[in-house]
C-alpha positions as a printed NumPy array, in Angstrom:
array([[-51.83 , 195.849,  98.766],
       [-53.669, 195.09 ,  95.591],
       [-57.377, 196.039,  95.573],
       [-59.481, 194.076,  92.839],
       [-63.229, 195.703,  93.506],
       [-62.329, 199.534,  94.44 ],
       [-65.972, 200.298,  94.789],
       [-66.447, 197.587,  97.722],
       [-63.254, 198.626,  99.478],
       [-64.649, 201.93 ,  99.499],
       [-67.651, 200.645, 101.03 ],
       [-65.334, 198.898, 103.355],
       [-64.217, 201.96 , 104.45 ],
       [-67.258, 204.043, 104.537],
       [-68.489, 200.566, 107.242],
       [-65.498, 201.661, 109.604],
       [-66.024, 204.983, 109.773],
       [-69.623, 204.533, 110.49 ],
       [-68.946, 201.685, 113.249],
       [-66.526, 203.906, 114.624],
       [-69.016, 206.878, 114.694],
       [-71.552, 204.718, 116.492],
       [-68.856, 203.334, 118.627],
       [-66.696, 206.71 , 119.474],
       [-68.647, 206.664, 123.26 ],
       [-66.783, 203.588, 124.128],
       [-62.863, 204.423, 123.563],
       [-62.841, 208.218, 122.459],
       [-59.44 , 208.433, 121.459],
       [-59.188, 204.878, 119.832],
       [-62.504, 205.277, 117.369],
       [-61.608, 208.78 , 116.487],
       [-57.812, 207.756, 115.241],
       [-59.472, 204.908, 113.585],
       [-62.027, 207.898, 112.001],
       [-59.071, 209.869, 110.424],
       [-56.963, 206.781, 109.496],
       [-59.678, 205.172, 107.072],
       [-60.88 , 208.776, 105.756],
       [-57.34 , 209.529, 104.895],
       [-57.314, 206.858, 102.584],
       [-59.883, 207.226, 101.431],
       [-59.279, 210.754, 100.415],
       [-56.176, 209.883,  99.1  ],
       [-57.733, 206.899,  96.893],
       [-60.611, 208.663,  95.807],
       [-59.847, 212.227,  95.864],
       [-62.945, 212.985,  98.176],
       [-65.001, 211.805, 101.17 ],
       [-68.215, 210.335, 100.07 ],
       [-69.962, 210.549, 103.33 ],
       [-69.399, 214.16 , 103.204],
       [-70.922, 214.208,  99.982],
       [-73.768, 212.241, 101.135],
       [-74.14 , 214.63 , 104.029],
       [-74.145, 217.95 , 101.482],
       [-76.505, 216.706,  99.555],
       [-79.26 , 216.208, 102.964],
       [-78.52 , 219.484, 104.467],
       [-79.022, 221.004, 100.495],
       [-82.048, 219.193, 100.499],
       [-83.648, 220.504, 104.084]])
């Protein structure tokens, strides 16, 4: 797969996790697999997990 805009696919990926976080009450099982597939690539693309960056930063902040 060739990616041409790496910052929107991360943003792609950073949308699924979210969805699936909203959507984890409906299929449990399905939404969290779905979790740890996209933030695997992402970690592996990126080196890090920028929604656990994002998250740092707010509990820093409190």
């Amino acid at each position: 797969m060739k990616i041409t805009d790496e910052e929107a696919f991360r943003f792609s990926l950073i949308r699924v996790q979210i969805d699936s976080d909203l959507r984890v009450n409906e299929d449990i099982q399905k939404h969290q697999q779905r979790k740890y597939v996209v933030r695997t690539i992402e970690k592996l693309l990126y080196s890090d997990l920028l929604l656990e960056d994002i998250h740092e930063l707010i509990l820093e902040s409190e």
